[in-house]
């Protein structure tokens, strides 16, 4: 019985001590919870203010999102350490920091690609000229940037698919930025008949291109004859248009074709069909009359 009495007394003292400690720390718990709630609201307010302020000075959505996310994380981390301090858990804070360091080192080795994507995402958001809404080409993928995250860049192709590209690949590899200068050159290949006056063709073509609505007025229109084709003399006409979205390019290309065709029709300029010439009089061959004579002889023999 003495053993049971001693065990009961020890348990009672322990539980009583815990209850007493909980009661004495109850105000600290309440204050810690209030601090977490306060800092949570403060983080939301600070994020809104930072987002609104940065939007006035920068149109880069990726940078704004990055700074807003870091602001929230910093404020909530500070709130966590303050709450632990109020709960008199300084040793826990020290152990937590040490544990974070060890865990961070292990994670660094295990997720080096993820960390590389994260760091590349920060670089892309701050330094890169790529922004949401830009048209880019990366490898076989061509489309509009729909989002820039800390792990990957998402590109929505013009066929409607979404392509997710890790940030480190964007950082390390070559990509083409089509909308950085808000303009694009169109190279339109055309062919005219051998019987046309080439200078007249050039004047009519340049005049037709000048009437395109989205043409960049400060850029030259170039026309260069390139080759004697099988059935036409071929040339390329190059002109610059305003380019902010893919339809701007397609519309300007279509408009160029229609205006050139209309101008050629009005001025009797021929865009020839492919022509094939059959020559029966070459050395070692037969003339067309010889072929016809042989056919007649063959038909008489059959009769």
mmCIF file of C-alpha atoms in Angstrom, residues 197-210 223 225 263-264 267 269:
data_model
loop_
_atom_site.group_PDB
_atom_site.id
_atom_site.type_symbol
_atom_site.label_atom_id
_atom_site.label_comp_id
_atom_site.label_asym_id
_atom_site.label_seq_id
_atom_site.Cartn_x
_atom_site.Cartn_y
_atom_site.Cartn_z
ATOM 1 C CA UNK A 197 7.925 45.229 -115.458
ATOM 2 C CA UNK A 198 9.761 44.612 -112.181
ATOM 3 C CA UNK A 199 10.095 48.279 -111.275
ATOM 4 C CA UNK A 200 6.375 48.750 -111.791
ATOM 5 C CA UNK A 201 5.712 45.671 -109.645
ATOM 6 C CA UNK A 202 7.917 47.073 -106.896
ATOM 7 C CA UNK A 203 6.158 50.460 -106.897
ATOM 8 C CA UNK A 204 2.672 48.881 -106.785
ATOM 9 C CA UNK A 205 3.673 46.445 -104.017
ATOM 10 C CA UNK A 206 5.210 49.119 -101.777
ATOM 11 C CA UNK A 207 2.179 51.342 -102.268
ATOM 12 C CA UNK A 208 -0.145 48.495 -101.263
ATOM 13 C CA UNK A 209 1.841 47.703 -98.108
ATOM 14 C CA UNK A 210 1.876 51.356 -97.010
ATOM 15 C CA UNK A 223 11.476 44.687 -101.232
ATOM 16 C CA UNK A 225 14.020 40.196 -105.690
ATOM 17 C CA UNK A 263 -3.437 46.041 -106.219
ATOM 18 C CA UNK A 264 -2.147 43.475 -108.714
ATOM 19 C CA UNK A 267 -2.894 46.914 -112.441
ATOM 20 C CA UNK A 269 -0.050 42.156 -112.688
#
